[in-house]
């Protein structure tokens, strides 16, 4: 086992060996300025879940949502990907869409959920939709297709 020096302890020991400094006259500290309330941590899992349910609806996002609730990166990706819809990871409109539980990673400032698209003959597909916690307004930041 290798012992590591305790830097803080060594610093305190060194400071205690210094001669005492003359004390300075007490000066009144200025009144503390009011601290604004802490900024919110970002969107919650519940908010992201409700957003995704509204955004995807039963058959896919509306034209309005595609313009106002999608990151610039995804809009550009859609312009260069003409063979499929990058928000649905598909070529057609699904019969139904379901949103799974939302996971939020505060450290990564992102939340995500699995989106399941339902097609005829009980066929389903899944993909993951990502939302940045600090996006204002809330928007889809990325979509990763499963296959």
Coordinates of N, CA and C in Angstrom, one line a residue:
X1 N 0.8 -1.2 0.0 CA 0.0 0.0 0.0 C 0.9 1.2 0.0
X2 N 0.6 2.2 -0.9 CA 1.4 3.4 -1.0 C 0.6 4.5 -0.3
X3 N 1.3 5.2 0.6 CA 0.7 6.3 1.3 C 0.9 7.6 0.5
X4 N -0.1 8.4 0.5 CA -0.1 9.6 -0.3 C 0.0 10.7 0.7
X5 N 0.7 11.8 0.4 CA 0.8 12.9 1.4 C -0.5 13.6 1.4
X6 N -0.9 14.1 2.6 CA -2.1 14.9 2.8 C -1.7 16.3 2.6
X7 N -2.0 16.9 1.5 CA -1.6 18.2 1.1 C -2.2 19.3 2.0
X8 N -3.5 19.1 2.4 CA -4.1 20.1 3.2 C -3.5 20.1 4.6
X9 N -3.2 18.9 5.1 CA -2.6 18.8 6.5 C -1.2 19.4 6.5
X10 N -0.4 19.1 5.4 CA 0.9 19.7 5.3 C 0.8 21.2 5.2
X11 N -0.2 21.8 4.5 CA -0.3 23.2 4.4 C -0.7 23.8 5.8
X12 N -1.6 23.2 6.5 CA -2.0 23.7 7.8 C -0.8 23.6 8.8
X13 N 0.0 22.6 8.7 CA 1.1 22.5 9.6 C 2.1 23.6 9.3
X14 N 2.4 23.9 8.0 CA 3.3 24.9 7.6 C 2.8 26.3 8.1
X15 N 1.5 26.5 7.9 CA 0.9 27.8 8.3 C 1.0 28.0 9.8
X16 N 0.8 26.9 10.6 CA 0.8 27.1 12.1 C 2.2 27.4 12.5
X17 N 3.3 27.1 11.8 CA 4.7 27.4 12.1 C 5.0 28.8 11.9
X18 N 4.2 29.6 11.1 CA 4.5 31.0 10.8 C 4.3 31.8 12.1
X19 N 5.1 32.9 12.2 CA 4.8 33.8 13.3 C 3.4 34.5 13.2
X20 N 2.8 34.7 14.3 CA 1.5 35.3 14.2 C 1.6 36.7 13.6
X21 N 0.7 37.1 12.8 CA 0.6 38.4 12.2 C -0.2 39.3 13.0
X22 N 0.2 40.6 13.1 CA -0.7 41.5 13.8 C -2.1 41.6 13.3
X23 N -3.0 41.6 14.1 CA -4.4 41.6 13.7 C -4.7 43.0 13.1
X24 N -5.5 43.0 12.0 CA -5.9 44.2 11.4 C -7.2 44.7 12.1
X25 N -7.4 46.0 12.0 CA -8.6 46.5 12.7 C -9.8 46.0 11.9
X26 N -10.8 45.7 12.7 CA -12.1 45.1 12.1 C -12.7 46.2 11.1
X27 N -13.1 45.7 10.0 CA -13.7 46.6 9.0 C -15.1 45.9 8.8
X28 N -16.1 46.8 8.8 CA -17.4 46.3 8.6 C -17.5 45.8 7.1
X29 N -18.0 44.6 6.9 CA -18.2 44.1 5.6 C -19.4 44.7 5.0
X30 N -19.3 45.0 3.7 CA -20.5 45.6 3.0 C -21.7 44.6 3.1
X31 N -22.8 45.1 3.1 CA -24.0 44.3 3.1 C -24.0 43.3 1.9
X32 N -24.4 42.1 2.2 CA -24.4 41.1 1.1 C -25.5 41.5 0.1
X33 N -25.1 41.4 -1.2 CA -26.1 41.7 -2.2 C -27.1 40.5 -2.3
X34 N -28.3 40.8 -2.6 CA -29.3 39.7 -2.7 C -28.9 38.8 -3.8
X35 N -28.9 37.5 -3.5 CA -28.5 36.5 -4.4 C -29.7 36.0 -5.2
X36 N -29.7 36.0 -6.5 CA -30.9 35.6 -7.2 C -31.1 34.1 -7.0
X37 N -32.4 33.7 -7.1 CA -32.7 32.3 -6.9 C -31.9 31.5 -7.9
X38 N -31.5 30.3 -7.5 CA -30.7 29.4 -8.4 C -31.5 29.1 -9.6
X39 N -30.8 29.0 -10.7 CA -31.4 28.7 -12.0 C -31.9 27.3 -11.9
X40 N -33.0 27.0 -12.6 CA -33.5 25.6 -12.6 C -32.5 24.7 -13.2
X41 N -32.5 23.4 -12.8 CA -31.6 22.4 -13.3 C -31.9 22.1 -14.8
X42 N -33.0 22.5 -15.3 CA -33.4 22.1 -16.6 C -34.7 21.4 -16.6
X43 N -35.0 20.8 -17.7 CA -36.3 20.1 -17.9 C -36.2 18.8 -17.0
X44 N -37.4 18.5 -16.4 CA -37.5 17.2 -15.6 C -37.8 16.1 -16.6
X45 N -37.7 14.9 -16.0 CA -38.1 13.7 -16.8 C -39.6 13.8 -17.2
X46 N -40.4 14.3 -16.2 CA -41.9 14.4 -16.5 C -42.1 15.4 -17.6
X47 N -41.4 16.6 -17.6 CA -41.6 17.6 -18.7 C -41.2 17.0 -20.0
X48 N -40.0 16.3 -20.0 CA -39.5 15.8 -21.3 C -40.5 14.7 -21.8
X49 N -41.0 13.9 -20.9 CA -42.0 12.9 -21.4 C -43.2 13.5 -22.0
X50 N -43.8 14.5 -21.3 CA -45.0 15.2 -21.8 C -44.7 15.8 -23.2
X51 N -43.5 16.4 -23.3 CA -43.1 17.1 -24.5 C -43.0 16.0 -25.7
X52 N -42.4 14.9 -25.4 CA -42.2 13.9 -26.4 C -43.6 13.3 -26.9
X53 N -44.5 13.1 -25.9 CA -45.8 12.6 -26.3 C -46.5 13.6 -27.2
X54 N -46.5 14.9 -26.8 CA -47.1 15.9 -27.6 C -46.4 16.1 -29.0
X55 N -45.1 16.1 -29.0 CA -44.3 16.3 -30.2 C -44.6 15.2 -31.2
X56 N -44.5 13.9 -30.8 CA -44.7 12.8 -31.7 C -46.1 12.5 -32.0
X57 N -47.0 12.8 -31.1 CA -48.4 12.5 -31.3 C -48.6 11.0 -31.6
X58 N -49.6 10.8 -32.5 CA -49.9 9.4 -32.9 C -49.2 9.0 -34.2
X59 N -48.9 10.0 -35.0 CA -48.4 9.7 -36.3 C -47.1 10.4 -36.7
X60 N -46.6 11.2 -35.8 CA -45.3 12.0 -36.1 C -45.5 13.5 -35.9
X61 N -44.4 14.2 -35.8 CA -44.4 15.6 -35.5 C -45.1 16.4 -36.6
X62 N -45.7 17.5 -36.2 CA -46.4 18.4 -37.1 C -45.3 19.3 -37.8
X63 N -45.7 20.0 -38.9 CA -44.8 20.9 -39.5 C -44.3 22.0 -38.6
X64 N -45.2 22.5 -37.7 CA -44.9 23.5 -36.8 C -43.8 23.0 -35.8
X65 N -44.0 21.8 -35.3 CA -43.0 21.2 -34.3 C -41.7 21.0 -35.0
X66 N -41.7 20.6 -36.3 CA -40.5 20.3 -37.1 C -39.7 21.6 -37.2
X67 N -40.4 22.8 -37.3 CA -39.7 24.0 -37.5 C -39.2 24.6 -36.2
X68 N -40.0 24.5 -35.1 CA -39.8 25.2 -33.9 C -39.3 24.3 -32.7
X69 N -39.3 23.0 -32.8 CA -38.9 22.2 -31.6 C -37.9 21.1 -32.0
X70 N -37.1 21.4 -33.0 CA -36.0 20.5 -33.5 C -34.7 21.3 -33.5
X71 N -33.6 20.7 -33.1 CA -32.3 21.4 -33.2 C -31.9 21.7 -34.6
X72 N -31.1 22.7 -34.8 CA -30.6 23.0 -36.1 C -29.9 21.8 -36.7
X73 N -29.1 21.1 -35.9 CA -28.4 19.9 -36.4 C -29.3 18.9 -37.1
X74 N -30.5 18.7 -36.4 CA -31.4 17.7 -37.0 C -32.1 18.3 -38.2
X75 N -32.4 19.6 -38.2 CA -33.0 20.1 -39.4 C -32.0 20.0 -40.6
X76 N -30.8 20.3 -40.4 CA -29.8 20.1 -41.5 C -29.6 18.7 -41.9
X77 N -29.6 17.7 -40.9 CA -29.5 16.3 -41.2 C -30.7 15.9 -42.1
X78 N -31.9 16.4 -41.8 CA -33.1 16.1 -42.6 C -32.9 16.6 -44.1
X79 N -32.3 17.8 -44.2 CA -32.1 18.3 -45.6 C -31.2 17.4 -46.4
X80 N -30.2 16.8 -45.8 CA -29.3 16.0 -46.5 C -29.7 14.5 -46.6
X81 N -30.7 14.1 -45.8 CA -31.3 12.8 -45.8 C -32.7 12.8 -46.4
X82 N -32.7 12.5 -47.7 CA -34.0 12.6 -48.4 C -34.8 11.3 -48.4
X83 N -34.0 10.2 -48.2 CA -34.7 8.9 -48.3 C -35.5 8.5 -47.1
X84 N -35.4 9.2 -45.9 CA -36.2 8.9 -44.8 C -36.3 10.1 -43.9
X85 N -37.3 10.0 -42.9 CA -37.6 11.0 -42.0 C -36.6 10.8 -40.8
X86 N -35.7 11.7 -40.5 CA -34.8 11.5 -39.4 C -35.4 11.6 -38.0
X87 N -36.6 12.2 -37.9 CA -37.3 12.3 -36.6 C -38.0 11.0 -36.3
X88 N -38.3 10.2 -37.3 CA -39.1 9.0 -37.2 C -38.3 7.7 -37.5
X89 N -37.1 7.9 -38.0 CA -36.2 6.8 -38.5 C -37.0 5.9 -39.4
X90 N -37.8 6.5 -40.3 CA -38.6 5.7 -41.2 C -38.9 6.5 -42.5
X91 N -39.5 5.7 -43.5 CA -39.8 6.4 -44.7 C -41.3 6.7 -44.8
X92 N -42.1 6.1 -43.9 CA -43.5 6.3 -44.0 C -44.0 6.8 -42.6
X93 N -45.3 7.1 -42.6 CA -46.0 7.6 -41.3 C -46.4 6.3 -40.6
X94 N -46.1 6.2 -39.3 CA -46.5 5.0 -38.5 C -48.0 5.1 -38.2
X95 N -48.5 3.9 -37.8 CA -49.9 3.8 -37.4 C -50.1 4.4 -36.0
X96 N -49.1 4.3 -35.2 CA -49.1 4.8 -33.8 C -47.7 4.9 -33.3
X97 N -47.6 5.8 -32.2 CA -46.3 6.0 -31.6 C -46.4 6.0 -30.1
X98 N -45.5 5.3 -29.4 CA -45.5 5.2 -28.0 C -44.2 5.7 -27.4
X99 N -44.2 6.5 -26.3 CA -43.0 7.0 -25.7 C -42.7 6.2 -24.5
X100 N -41.5 5.7 -24.3 CA -41.1 4.9 -23.1 C -40.7 5.9 -22.0
X101 N -40.3 5.3 -20.9 CA -39.8 6.1 -19.7 C -38.7 7.0 -20.1
X102 N -38.6 8.2 -19.5 CA -37.6 9.2 -19.7 C -36.4 9.0 -18.7
X103 N -35.2 9.0 -19.2 CA -34.1 9.0 -18.3 C -33.4 10.4 -18.4
X104 N -33.0 11.0 -17.3 CA -32.3 12.3 -17.3 C -31.0 12.1 -16.6
X105 N -30.0 12.6 -17.3 CA -28.6 12.6 -16.8 C -28.2 14.1 -16.6
X106 N -28.3 14.6 -15.4 CA -28.0 15.9 -15.0 C -26.6 16.3 -15.4
X107 N -25.6 15.4 -15.2 CA -24.2 15.6 -15.5 C -24.0 15.9 -16.9
X108 N -24.7 15.2 -17.8 CA -24.6 15.3 -19.2 C -25.6 16.3 -19.8
X109 N -26.4 16.9 -18.9 CA -27.4 17.9 -19.4 C -28.3 17.4 -20.5
X110 N -28.7 16.1 -20.4 CA -29.6 15.6 -21.5 C -30.6 14.6 -20.9
X111 N -31.7 14.5 -21.5 CA -32.7 13.5 -21.2 C -33.1 12.7 -22.5
X112 N -33.5 11.5 -22.3 CA -33.8 10.7 -23.5 C -34.9 9.7 -23.2
X113 N -35.5 9.2 -24.2 CA -36.5 8.2 -24.1 C -36.5 7.3 -25.4
X114 N -36.9 6.1 -25.2 CA -37.1 5.2 -26.4 C -38.5 5.5 -27.0
X115 N -38.5 5.7 -28.3 CA -39.8 5.9 -29.0 C -40.0 4.7 -29.8
X116 N -41.2 4.1 -29.7 CA -41.6 2.9 -30.4 C -42.7 3.3 -31.5
X117 N -42.4 3.0 -32.7 CA -43.3 3.3 -33.8 C -44.0 1.9 -34.1
X118 N -45.3 2.0 -34.3 CA -46.1 0.8 -34.6 C -46.6 0.9 -36.1
X119 N -46.4 -0.3 -36.8 CA -46.7 -0.4 -38.2 C -47.7 -1.5 -38.4
X120 N -48.2 -1.7 -39.5 CA -49.2 -2.7 -39.8 C -48.6 -4.1 -39.5
X121 N -49.5 -5.1 -39.3 CA -49.1 -6.4 -39.0 C -48.3 -6.6 -37.7
X122 N -48.6 -5.7 -36.7 CA -47.9 -5.8 -35.4 C -46.4 -5.6 -35.5
X123 N -45.9 -5.0 -36.5 CA -44.5 -4.7 -36.6 C -44.2 -3.4 -35.9
X124 N -43.1 -3.4 -35.1 CA -42.7 -2.2 -34.4 C -41.2 -1.9 -34.7
X125 N -40.8 -0.6 -34.5 CA -39.5 -0.2 -34.6 C -39.2 0.7 -33.4
X126 N -38.0 0.9 -33.0 CA -37.6 1.8 -31.9 C -36.5 2.7 -32.3
X127 N -36.4 3.8 -31.7 CA -35.3 4.7 -31.8 C -35.2 5.5 -30.5
X128 N -34.2 6.3 -30.3 CA -34.0 7.1 -29.1 C -34.0 8.6 -29.4
X129 N -34.9 9.3 -28.7 CA -34.9 10.8 -28.9 C -34.3 11.4 -27.7
X130 N -33.4 12.4 -28.0 CA -32.7 13.1 -27.0 C -33.1 14.6 -26.9
X131 N -33.2 15.1 -25.6 CA -33.6 16.5 -25.4 C -32.5 17.1 -24.5
X132 N -32.0 18.2 -24.8 CA -31.1 19.0 -23.9 C -31.9 19.5 -22.8
X133 N -31.4 19.4 -21.6 CA -32.1 19.9 -20.4 C -32.3 21.4 -20.4
X134 N -31.3 22.1 -21.0 CA -31.4 23.6 -21.0 C -32.0 24.2 -22.2
X135 N -32.6 23.4 -23.1 CA -33.1 24.0 -24.4 C -34.3 24.8 -24.1
X136 N -34.4 26.0 -24.7 CA -35.5 26.9 -24.5 C -35.8 27.5 -25.9
X137 N -37.0 27.2 -26.4 CA -38.0 26.3 -25.9 C -37.5 24.8 -26.0
X138 N -38.1 24.0 -25.3 CA -37.8 22.6 -25.3 C -37.8 22.0 -26.7
X139 N -36.8 21.2 -27.1 CA -36.8 20.7 -28.4 C -36.0 19.4 -28.5
X140 N -36.2 18.7 -29.6 CA -35.5 17.4 -29.9 C -34.1 17.8 -30.3
X141 N -33.1 17.3 -29.6 CA -31.7 17.7 -29.9 C -31.0 16.7 -30.9
X142 N -31.4 15.4 -30.7 CA -30.9 14.3 -31.6 C -31.8 13.1 -31.6
X143 N -31.7 12.3 -32.6 CA -32.4 11.1 -32.7 C -31.4 10.0 -33.2
X144 N -31.4 8.9 -32.5 CA -30.5 7.8 -32.9 C -31.4 6.6 -33.2
X145 N -31.3 6.2 -34.5 CA -32.1 5.1 -34.9 C -31.5 3.8 -34.4
X146 N -32.4 2.8 -34.1 CA -31.9 1.5 -33.6 C -31.2 0.6 -34.6
X147 N -31.6 0.7 -35.8 CA -31.0 -0.3 -36.8 C -30.3 0.4 -37.8

